[in-house]
PDB file of C-alpha atoms and ligand atoms in Angstrom:
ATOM      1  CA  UNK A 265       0.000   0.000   0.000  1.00 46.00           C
ATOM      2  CA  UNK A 266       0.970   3.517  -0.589  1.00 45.00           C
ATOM      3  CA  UNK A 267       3.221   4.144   2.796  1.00 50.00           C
ATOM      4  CA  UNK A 268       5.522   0.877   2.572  1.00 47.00           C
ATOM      5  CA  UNK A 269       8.528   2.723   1.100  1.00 49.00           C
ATOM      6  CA  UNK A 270      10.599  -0.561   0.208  1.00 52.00           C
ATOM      7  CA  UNK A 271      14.293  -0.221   0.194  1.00 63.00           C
ATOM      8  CA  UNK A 272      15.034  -4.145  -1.053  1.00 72.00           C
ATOM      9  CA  UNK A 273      12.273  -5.938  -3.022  1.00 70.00           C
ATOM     10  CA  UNK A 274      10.314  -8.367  -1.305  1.00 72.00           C
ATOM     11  CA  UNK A 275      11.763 -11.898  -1.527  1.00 72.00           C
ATOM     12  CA  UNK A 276       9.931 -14.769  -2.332  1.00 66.00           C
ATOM     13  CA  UNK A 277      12.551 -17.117   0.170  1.00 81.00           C
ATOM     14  CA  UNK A 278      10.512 -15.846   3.076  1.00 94.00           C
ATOM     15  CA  UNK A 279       7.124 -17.542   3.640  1.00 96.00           C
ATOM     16  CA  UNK A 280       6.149 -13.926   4.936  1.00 97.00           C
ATOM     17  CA  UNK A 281       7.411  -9.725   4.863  1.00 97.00           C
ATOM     18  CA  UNK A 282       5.648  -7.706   6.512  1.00 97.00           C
ATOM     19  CA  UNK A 283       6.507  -3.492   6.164  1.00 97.00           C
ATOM     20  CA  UNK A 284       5.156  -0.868   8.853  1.00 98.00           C
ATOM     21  CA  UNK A 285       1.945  -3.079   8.744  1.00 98.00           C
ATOM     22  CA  UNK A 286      -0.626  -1.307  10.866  1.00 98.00           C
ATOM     23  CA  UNK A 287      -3.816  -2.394  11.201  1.00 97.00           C
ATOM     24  CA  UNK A 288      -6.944  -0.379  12.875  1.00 97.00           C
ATOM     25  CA  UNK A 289     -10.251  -2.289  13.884  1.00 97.00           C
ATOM     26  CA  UNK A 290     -12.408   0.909  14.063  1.00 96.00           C
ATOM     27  CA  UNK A 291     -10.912   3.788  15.226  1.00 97.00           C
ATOM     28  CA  UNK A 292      -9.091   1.311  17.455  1.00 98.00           C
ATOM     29  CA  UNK A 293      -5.071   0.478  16.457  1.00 98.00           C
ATOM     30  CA  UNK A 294      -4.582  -2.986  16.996  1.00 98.00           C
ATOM     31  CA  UNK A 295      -1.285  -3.366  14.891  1.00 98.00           C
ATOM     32  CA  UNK A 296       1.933  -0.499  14.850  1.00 98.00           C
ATOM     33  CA  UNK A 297       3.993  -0.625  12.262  1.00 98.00           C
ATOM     34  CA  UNK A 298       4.858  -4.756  12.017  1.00 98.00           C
ATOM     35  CA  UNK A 299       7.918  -5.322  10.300  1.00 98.00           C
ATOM     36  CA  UNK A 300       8.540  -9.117  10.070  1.00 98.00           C
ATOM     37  CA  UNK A 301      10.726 -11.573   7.752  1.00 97.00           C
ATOM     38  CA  UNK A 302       8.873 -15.389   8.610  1.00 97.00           C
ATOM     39  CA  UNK A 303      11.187 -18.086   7.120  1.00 96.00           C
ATOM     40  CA  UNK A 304      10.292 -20.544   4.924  1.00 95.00           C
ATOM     41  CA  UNK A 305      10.056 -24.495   5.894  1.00 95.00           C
ATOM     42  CA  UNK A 306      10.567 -23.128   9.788  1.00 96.00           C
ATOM     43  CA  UNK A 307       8.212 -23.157  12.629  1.00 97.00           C
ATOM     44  CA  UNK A 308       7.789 -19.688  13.922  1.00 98.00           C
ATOM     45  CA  UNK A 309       5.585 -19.057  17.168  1.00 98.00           C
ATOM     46  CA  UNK A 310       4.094 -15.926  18.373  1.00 98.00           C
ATOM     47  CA  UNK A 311       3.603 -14.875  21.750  1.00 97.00           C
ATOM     48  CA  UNK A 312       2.763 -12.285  24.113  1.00 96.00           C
ATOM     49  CA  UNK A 313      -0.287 -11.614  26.697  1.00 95.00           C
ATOM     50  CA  UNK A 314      -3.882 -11.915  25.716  1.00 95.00           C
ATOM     51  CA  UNK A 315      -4.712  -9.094  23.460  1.00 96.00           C
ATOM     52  CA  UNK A 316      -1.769  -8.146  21.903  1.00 97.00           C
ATOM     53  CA  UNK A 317      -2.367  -8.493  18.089  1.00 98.00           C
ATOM     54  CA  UNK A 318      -1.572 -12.161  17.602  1.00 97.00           C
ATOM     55  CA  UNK A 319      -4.445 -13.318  16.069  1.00 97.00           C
ATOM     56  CA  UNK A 320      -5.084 -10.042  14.419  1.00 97.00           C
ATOM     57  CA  UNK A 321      -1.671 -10.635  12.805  1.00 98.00           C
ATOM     58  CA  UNK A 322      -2.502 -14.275  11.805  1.00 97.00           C
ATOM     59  CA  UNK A 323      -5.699 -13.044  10.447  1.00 96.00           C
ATOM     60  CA  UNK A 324      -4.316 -10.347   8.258  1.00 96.00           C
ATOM     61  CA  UNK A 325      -1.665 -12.837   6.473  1.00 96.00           C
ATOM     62  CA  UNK A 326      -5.157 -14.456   4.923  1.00 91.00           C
ATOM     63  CA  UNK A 327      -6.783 -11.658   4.496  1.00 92.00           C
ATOM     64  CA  UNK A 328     -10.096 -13.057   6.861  1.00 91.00           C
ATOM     65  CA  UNK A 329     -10.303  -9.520   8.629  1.00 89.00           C
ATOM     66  CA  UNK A 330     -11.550  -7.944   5.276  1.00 84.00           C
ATOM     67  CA  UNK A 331     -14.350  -9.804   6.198  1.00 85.00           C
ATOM     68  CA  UNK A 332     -15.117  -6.746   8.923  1.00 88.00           C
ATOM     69  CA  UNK A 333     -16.026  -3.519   7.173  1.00 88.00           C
ATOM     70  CA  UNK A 334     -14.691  -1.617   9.960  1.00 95.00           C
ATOM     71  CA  UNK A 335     -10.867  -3.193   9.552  1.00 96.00           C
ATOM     72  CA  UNK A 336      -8.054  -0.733   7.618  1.00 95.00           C
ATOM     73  CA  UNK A 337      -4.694  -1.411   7.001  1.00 95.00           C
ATOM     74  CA  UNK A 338      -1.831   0.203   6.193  1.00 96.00           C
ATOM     75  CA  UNK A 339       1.822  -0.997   4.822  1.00 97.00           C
ATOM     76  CA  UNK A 340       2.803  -4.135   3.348  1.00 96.00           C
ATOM     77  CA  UNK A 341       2.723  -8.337   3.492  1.00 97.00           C
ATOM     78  CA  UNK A 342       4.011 -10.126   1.136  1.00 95.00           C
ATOM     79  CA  UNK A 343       3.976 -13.775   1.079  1.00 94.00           C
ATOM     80  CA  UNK A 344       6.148 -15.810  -1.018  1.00 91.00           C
ATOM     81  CA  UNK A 345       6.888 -12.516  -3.018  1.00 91.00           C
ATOM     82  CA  UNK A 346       3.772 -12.220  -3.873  1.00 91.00           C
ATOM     83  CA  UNK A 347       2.247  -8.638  -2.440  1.00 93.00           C
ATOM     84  CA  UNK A 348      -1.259  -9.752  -1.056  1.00 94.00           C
ATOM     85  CA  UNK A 349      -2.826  -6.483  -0.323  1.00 92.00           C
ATOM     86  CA  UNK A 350      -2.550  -5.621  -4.249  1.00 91.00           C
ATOM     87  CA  UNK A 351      -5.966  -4.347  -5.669  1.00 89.00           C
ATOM     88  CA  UNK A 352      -5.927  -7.193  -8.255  1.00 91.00           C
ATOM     89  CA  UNK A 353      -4.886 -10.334  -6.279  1.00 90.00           C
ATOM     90  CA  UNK A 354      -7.425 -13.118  -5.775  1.00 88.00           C
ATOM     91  CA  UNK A 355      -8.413 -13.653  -2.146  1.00 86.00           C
ATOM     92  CA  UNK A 356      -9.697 -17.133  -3.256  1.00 84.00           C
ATOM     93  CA  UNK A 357      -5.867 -17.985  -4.472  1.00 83.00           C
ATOM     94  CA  UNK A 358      -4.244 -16.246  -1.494  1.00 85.00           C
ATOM     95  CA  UNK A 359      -6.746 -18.295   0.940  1.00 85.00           C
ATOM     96  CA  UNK A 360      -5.311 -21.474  -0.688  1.00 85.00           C
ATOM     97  CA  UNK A 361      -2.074 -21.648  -0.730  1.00 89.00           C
ATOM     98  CA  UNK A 362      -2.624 -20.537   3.238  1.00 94.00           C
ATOM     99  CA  UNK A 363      -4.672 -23.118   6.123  1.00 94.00           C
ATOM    100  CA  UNK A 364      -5.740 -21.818   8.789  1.00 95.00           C
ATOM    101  CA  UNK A 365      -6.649 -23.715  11.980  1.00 96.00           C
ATOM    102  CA  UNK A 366      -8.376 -22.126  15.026  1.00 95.00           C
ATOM    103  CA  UNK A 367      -8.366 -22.699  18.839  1.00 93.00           C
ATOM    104  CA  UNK A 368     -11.171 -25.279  18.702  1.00 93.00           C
ATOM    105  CA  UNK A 369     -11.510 -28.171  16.135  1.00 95.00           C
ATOM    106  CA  UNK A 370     -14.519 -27.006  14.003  1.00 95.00           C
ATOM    107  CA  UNK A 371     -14.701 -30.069  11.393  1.00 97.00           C
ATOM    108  CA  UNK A 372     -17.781 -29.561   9.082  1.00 96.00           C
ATOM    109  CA  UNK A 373     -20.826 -31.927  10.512  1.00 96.00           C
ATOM    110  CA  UNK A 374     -20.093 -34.348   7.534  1.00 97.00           C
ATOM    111  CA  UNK A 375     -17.834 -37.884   7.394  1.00 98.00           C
ATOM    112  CA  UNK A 376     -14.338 -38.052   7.832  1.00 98.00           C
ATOM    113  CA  UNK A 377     -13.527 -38.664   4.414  1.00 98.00           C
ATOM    114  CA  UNK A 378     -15.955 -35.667   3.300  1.00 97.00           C
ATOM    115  CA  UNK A 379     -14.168 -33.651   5.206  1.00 97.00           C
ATOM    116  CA  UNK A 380     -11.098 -34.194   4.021  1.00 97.00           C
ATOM    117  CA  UNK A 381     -11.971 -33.924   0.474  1.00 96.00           C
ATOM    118  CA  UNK A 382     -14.319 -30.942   0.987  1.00 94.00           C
ATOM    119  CA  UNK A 383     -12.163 -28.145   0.882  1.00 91.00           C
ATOM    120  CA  UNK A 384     -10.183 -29.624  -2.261  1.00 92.00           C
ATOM    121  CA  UNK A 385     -13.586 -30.152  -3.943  1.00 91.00           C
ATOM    122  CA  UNK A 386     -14.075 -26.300  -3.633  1.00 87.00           C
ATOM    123  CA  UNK A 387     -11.174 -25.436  -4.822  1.00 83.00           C
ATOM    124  CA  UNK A 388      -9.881 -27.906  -7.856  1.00 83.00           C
ATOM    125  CA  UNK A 389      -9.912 -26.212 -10.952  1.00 76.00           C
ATOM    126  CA  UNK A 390     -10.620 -29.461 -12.968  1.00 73.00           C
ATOM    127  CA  UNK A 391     -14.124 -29.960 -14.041  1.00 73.00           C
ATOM    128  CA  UNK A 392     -16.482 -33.162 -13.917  1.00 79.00           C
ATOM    129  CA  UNK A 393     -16.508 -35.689 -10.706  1.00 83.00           C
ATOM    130  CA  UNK A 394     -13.557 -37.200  -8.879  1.00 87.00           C
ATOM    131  CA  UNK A 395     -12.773 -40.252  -9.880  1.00 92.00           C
ATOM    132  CA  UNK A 396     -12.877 -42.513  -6.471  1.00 94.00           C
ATOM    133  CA  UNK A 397      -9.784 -43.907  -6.814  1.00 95.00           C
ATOM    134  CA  UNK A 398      -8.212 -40.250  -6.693  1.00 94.00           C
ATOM    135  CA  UNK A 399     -10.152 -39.334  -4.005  1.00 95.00           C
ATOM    136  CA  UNK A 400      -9.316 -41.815  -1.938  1.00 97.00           C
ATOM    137  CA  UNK A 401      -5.712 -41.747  -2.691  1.00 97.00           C
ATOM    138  CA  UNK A 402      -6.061 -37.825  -1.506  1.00 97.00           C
ATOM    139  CA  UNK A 403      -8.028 -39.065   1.440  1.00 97.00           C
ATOM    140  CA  UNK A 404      -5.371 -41.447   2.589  1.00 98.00           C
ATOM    141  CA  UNK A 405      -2.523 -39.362   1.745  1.00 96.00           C
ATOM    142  CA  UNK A 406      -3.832 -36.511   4.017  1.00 96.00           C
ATOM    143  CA  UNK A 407      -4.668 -38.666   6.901  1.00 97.00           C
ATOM    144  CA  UNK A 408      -1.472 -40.033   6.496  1.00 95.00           C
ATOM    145  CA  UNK A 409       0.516 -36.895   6.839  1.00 93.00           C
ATOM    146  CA  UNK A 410      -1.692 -35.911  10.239  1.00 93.00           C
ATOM    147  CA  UNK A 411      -0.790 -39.405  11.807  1.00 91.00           C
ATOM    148  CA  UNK A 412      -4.213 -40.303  11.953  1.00 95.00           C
ATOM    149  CA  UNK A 413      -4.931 -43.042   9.023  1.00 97.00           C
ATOM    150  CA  UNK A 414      -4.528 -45.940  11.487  1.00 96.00           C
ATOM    151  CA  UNK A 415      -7.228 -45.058  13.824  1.00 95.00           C
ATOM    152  CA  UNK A 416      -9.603 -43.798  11.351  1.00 97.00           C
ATOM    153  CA  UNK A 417      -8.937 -46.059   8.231  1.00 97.00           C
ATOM    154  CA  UNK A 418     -12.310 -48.250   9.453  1.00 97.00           C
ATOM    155  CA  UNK A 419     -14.546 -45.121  10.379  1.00 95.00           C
ATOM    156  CA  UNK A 420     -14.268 -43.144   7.361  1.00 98.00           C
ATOM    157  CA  UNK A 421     -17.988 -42.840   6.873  1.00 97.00           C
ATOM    158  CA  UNK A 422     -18.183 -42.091  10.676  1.00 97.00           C
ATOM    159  CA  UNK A 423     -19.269 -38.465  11.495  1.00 98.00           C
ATOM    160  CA  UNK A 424     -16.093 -36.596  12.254  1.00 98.00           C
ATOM    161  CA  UNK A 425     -18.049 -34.826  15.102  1.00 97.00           C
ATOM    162  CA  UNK A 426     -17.510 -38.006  17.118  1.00 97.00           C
ATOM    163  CA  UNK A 427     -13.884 -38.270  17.041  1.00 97.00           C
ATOM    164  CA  UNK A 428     -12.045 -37.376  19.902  1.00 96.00           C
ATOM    165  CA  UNK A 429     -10.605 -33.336  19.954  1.00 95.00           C
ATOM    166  CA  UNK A 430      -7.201 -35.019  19.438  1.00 94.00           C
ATOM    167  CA  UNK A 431      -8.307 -36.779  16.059  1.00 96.00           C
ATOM    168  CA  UNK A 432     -10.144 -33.509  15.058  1.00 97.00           C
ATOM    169  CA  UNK A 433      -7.490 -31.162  15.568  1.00 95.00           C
ATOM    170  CA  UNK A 434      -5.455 -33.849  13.374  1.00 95.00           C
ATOM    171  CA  UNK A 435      -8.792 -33.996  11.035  1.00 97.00           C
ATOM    172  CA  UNK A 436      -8.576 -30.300  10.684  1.00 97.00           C
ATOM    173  CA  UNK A 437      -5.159 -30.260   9.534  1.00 96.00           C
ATOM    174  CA  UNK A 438      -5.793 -32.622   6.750  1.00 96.00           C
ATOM    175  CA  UNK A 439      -8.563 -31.389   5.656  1.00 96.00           C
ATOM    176  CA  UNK A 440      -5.998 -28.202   4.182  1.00 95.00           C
ATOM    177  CA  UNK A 441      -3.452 -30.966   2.622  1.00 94.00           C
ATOM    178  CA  UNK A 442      -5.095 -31.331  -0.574  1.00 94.00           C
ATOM    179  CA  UNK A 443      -4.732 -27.928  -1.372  1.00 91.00           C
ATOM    180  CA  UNK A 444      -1.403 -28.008  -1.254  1.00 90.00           C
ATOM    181  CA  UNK A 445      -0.998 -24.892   0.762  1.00 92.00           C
ATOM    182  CA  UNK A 446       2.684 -23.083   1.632  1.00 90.00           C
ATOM    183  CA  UNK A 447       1.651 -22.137   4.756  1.00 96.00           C
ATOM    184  CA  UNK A 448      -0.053 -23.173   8.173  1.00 97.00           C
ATOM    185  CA  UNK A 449      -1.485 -20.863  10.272  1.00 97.00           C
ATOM    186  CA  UNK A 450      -2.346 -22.154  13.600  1.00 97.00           C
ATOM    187  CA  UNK A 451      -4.259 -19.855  16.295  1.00 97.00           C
ATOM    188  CA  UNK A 452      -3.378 -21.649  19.521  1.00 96.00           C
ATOM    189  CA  UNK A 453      -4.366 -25.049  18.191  1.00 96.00           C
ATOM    190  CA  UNK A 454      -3.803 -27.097  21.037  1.00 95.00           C
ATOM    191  CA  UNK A 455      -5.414 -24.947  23.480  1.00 92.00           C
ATOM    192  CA  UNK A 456      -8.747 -27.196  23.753  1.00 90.00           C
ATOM    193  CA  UNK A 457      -6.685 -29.993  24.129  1.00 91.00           C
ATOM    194  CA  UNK A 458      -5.213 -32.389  27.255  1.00 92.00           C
ATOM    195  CA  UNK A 459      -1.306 -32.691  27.799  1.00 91.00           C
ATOM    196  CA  UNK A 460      -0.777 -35.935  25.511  1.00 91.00           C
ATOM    197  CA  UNK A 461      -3.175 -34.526  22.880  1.00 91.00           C
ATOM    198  CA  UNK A 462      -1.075 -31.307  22.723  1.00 93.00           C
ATOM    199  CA  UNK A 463       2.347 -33.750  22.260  1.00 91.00           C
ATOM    200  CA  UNK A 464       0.588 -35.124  19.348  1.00 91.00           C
ATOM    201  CA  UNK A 465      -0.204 -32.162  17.738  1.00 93.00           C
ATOM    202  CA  UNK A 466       3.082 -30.801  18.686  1.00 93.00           C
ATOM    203  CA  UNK A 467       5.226 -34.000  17.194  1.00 93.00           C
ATOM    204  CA  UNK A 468       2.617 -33.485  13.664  1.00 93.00           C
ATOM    205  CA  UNK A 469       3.889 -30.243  13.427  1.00 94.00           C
ATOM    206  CA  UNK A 470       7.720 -31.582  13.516  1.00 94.00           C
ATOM    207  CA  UNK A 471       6.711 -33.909  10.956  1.00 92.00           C
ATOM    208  CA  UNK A 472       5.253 -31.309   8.553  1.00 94.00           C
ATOM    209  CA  UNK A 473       7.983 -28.929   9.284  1.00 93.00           C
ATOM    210  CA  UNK A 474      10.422 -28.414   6.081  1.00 92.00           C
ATOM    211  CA  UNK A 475       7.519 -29.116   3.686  1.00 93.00           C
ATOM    212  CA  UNK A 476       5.264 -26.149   4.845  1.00 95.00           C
ATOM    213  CA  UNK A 477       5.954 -23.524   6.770  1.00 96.00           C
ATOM    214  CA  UNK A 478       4.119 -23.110  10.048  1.00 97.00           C
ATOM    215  CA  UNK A 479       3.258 -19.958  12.366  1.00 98.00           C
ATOM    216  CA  UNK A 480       1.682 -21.067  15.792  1.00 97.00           C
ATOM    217  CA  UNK A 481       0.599 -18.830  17.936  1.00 97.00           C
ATOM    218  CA  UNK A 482       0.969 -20.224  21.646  1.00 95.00           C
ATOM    219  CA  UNK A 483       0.028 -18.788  25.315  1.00 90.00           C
ATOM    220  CA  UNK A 484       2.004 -21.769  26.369  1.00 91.00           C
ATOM    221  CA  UNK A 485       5.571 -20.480  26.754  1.00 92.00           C
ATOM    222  CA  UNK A 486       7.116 -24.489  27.190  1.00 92.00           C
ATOM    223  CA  UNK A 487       5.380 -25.116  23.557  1.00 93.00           C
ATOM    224  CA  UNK A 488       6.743 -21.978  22.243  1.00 95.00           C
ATOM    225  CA  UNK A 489      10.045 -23.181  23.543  1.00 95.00           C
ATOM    226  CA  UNK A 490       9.693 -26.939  22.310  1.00 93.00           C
ATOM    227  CA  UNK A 491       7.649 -26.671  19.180  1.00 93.00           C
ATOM    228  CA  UNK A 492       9.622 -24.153  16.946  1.00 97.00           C
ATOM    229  CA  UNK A 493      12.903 -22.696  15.612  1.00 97.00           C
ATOM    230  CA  UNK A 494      12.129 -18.744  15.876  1.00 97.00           C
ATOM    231  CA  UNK A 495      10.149 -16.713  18.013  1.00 98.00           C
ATOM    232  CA  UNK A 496       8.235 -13.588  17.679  1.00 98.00           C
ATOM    233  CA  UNK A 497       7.327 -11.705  20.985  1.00 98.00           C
ATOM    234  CA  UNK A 498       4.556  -8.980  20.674  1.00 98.00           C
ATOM    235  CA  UNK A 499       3.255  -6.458  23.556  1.00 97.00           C
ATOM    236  CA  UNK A 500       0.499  -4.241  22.311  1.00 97.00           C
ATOM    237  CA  UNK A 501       0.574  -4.324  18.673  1.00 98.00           C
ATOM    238  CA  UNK A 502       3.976  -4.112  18.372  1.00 98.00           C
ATOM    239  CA  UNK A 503       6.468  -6.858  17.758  1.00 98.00           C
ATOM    240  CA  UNK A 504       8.976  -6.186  20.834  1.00 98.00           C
ATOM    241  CA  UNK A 505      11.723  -9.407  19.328  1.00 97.00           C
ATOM    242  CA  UNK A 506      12.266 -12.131  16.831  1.00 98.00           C
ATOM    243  CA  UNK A 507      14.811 -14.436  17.149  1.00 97.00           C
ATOM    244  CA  UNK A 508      15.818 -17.996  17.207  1.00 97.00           C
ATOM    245  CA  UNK A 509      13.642 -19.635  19.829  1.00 97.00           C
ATOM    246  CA  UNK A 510      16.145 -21.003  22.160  1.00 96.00           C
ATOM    247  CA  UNK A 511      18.515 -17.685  22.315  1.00 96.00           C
ATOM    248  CA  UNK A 512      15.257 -15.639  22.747  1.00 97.00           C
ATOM    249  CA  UNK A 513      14.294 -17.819  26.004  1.00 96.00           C
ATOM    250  CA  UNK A 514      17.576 -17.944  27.383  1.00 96.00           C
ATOM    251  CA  UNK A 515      19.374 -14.391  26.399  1.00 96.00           C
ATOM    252  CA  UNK A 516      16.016 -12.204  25.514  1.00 97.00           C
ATOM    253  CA  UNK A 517      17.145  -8.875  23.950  1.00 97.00           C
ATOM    254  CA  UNK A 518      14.515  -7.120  25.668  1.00 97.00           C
ATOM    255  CA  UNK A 519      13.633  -6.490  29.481  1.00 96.00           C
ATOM    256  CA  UNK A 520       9.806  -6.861  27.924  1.00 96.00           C
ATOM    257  CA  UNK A 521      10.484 -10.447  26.754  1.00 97.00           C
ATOM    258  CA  UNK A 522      12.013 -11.214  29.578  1.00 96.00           C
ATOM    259  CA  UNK A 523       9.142 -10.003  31.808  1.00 95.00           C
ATOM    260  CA  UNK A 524       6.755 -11.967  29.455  1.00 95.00           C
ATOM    261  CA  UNK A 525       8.889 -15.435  29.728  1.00 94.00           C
ATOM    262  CA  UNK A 526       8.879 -15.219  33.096  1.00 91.00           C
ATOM    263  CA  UNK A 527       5.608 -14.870  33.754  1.00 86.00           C
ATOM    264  CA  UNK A 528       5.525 -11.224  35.076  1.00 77.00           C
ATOM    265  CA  UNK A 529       2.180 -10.594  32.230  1.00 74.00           C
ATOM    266  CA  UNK A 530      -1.156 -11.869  32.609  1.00 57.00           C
TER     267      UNK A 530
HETATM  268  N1  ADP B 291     -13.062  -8.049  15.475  1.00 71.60           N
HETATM  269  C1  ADP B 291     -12.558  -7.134  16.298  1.00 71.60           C
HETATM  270  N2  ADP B 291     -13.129  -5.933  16.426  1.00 71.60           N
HETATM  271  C2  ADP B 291     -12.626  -4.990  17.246  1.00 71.60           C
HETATM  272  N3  ADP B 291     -11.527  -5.170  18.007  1.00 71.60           N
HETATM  273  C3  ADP B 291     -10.900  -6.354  17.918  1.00 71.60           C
HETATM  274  C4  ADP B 291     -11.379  -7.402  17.077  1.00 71.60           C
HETATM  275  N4  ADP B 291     -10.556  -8.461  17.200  1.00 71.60           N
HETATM  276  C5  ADP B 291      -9.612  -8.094  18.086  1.00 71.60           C
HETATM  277  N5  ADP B 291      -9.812  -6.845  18.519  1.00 71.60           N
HETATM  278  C6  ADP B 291      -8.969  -6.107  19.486  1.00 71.60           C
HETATM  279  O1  ADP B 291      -7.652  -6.038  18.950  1.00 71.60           O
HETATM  280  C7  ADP B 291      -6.696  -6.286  19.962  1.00 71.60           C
HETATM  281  C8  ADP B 291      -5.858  -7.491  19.560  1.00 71.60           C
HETATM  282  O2  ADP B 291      -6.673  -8.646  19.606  1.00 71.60           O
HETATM  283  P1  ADP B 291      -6.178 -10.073  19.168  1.00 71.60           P
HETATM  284  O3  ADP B 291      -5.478  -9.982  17.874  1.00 71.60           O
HETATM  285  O4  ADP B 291      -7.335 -10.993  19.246  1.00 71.60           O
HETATM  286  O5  ADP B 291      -5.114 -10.413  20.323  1.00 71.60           O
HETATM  287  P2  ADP B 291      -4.462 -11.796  20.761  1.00 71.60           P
HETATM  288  O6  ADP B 291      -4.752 -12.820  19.727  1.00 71.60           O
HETATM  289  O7  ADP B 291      -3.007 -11.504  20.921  1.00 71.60           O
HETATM  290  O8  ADP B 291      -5.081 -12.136  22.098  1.00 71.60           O
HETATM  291  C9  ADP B 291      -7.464  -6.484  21.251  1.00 71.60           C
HETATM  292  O9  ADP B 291      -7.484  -5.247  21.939  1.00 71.60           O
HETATM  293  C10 ADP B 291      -8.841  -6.881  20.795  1.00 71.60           C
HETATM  294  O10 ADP B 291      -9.825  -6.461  21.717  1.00 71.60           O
HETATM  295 MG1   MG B 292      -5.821 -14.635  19.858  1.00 71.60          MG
END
């Protein structure tokens, strides 16, 4: 947009680049001039007390906050190059080559295997039905990738409603597989979830890491500190530090961060 004043060009290596991003809900400014460079094939979390722009953030990298009349933004996010605040780009493209999935597991009231192949079904540019081999193949692929073909392999006509939050969550990421997206956007996904639940979730995201590139945002600092390589720390709409996970829990650069990782915020 017109205030982003680039000095290199974007570069399409980074999964996201964010330029004096600002974003106001209102009259209300819930972002200040966000300036991020999100690596490609990494896990990145985001952190910082309740209310600080995280989800605001995630929601502005796919574009679902245009979906409030109220929300302007100013300055610039690029992902993979491509500058997705352009007047002519395609929300529908931007939305999939980007999943997104929330807090709580909200699979569609349909089977497992429809919900799997829903999204792709939307989306496929190819015309006339699936053939079933091919969608099962996609259906098995997917389920495969989320470590959760063995338990559901016999239930695939089951309602996915009934599985446990655990195999949703899982459900939910494979349901954005066959879209082949870049990038996973996860809202404190494990957050309805128990301990061993949140391990599983935790050791699927090692296992996708490399292929896609993940942001997680996470209240829970020992995920933050197990589950990814870099770290983004926010306070207030601003992004306070961003650095490699480990060196940002043990040497923070800020007295804020430091505050935050020792639990001095709410
Ligand atoms: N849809 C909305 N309309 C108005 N204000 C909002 C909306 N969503 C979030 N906010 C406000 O923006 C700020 C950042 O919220 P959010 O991004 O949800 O924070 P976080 O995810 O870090 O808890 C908060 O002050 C919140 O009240
Ligand atoms: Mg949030």
């Amino acid at each position: 947009m017109d205030n982003a004043a680039p000095t290199a060009p974007p570069t399409a290596a980074l999964a996201i680049e964010t330029r004096r991003l600002c974003l106001w809900y209102g009259t209300f400014q819930a972002l200040f001039d966000v300036d991020l460079r999100i690596r490609s094939g990494i896990i990145t979390s985001l952190i910082g007390p309740s209310g600080c722009g995280k989800s605001t953030f995630l929601r502005s990298v796919n574009r679902i906050n245009d979906r409030l009349g109220y929300v302007r933004t100013t300055g610039s996010i690029h992902v993979h190059g491509r500058d997705i605040l352009a007047p002519d780009v395609e929300i529908i493209q931007v939305r999939r080559q980007i999943g997104m999935v929330f807090q709580r597991p909200n699979p569609l009231p349909l089977s497992v295997r429809e919900n799997v192949i829903f999204g792709y079904l939307l989306h496929r540019e190819a015309r006339g039905a699936l053939r079933r081999e091919e969608r099962d193949r996609i259906v098995e692929e997917s389920l495969r990738k989320v470590l959760l073909w063995d338990s559901v392999k016999d239930h695939l006509d089951r309602k996915a409603t009934e599985l446990s939050l655990e195999e949703q969550q899982k459900l939910c990421i494979a349901r954005l597989l066959p879209m082949k997206p870049h990038l996973l956007l996860m809202d404190e996904p494990c957050s309805a979830l128990d301990p061993a639940a949140t391990s599983a979730i935790e050791e699927l995201l090692w296992d996708l890491r490399g292929e896609y590139t993940i942001v997680i945002v996470t209240h829970n600092m020992a995920q933050a500190r197990r589950a990814s390589d870099e770290c983004i720390f926010m306070l207030m709409g601003k992004v306070v530090e961003h650095g490699e996970t480990g060196s940002l829990f043990v040497t923070p650069a800020h007295r804020q961060t430091a505050d935050y990782i020792e639990g001095r915020y709410g």
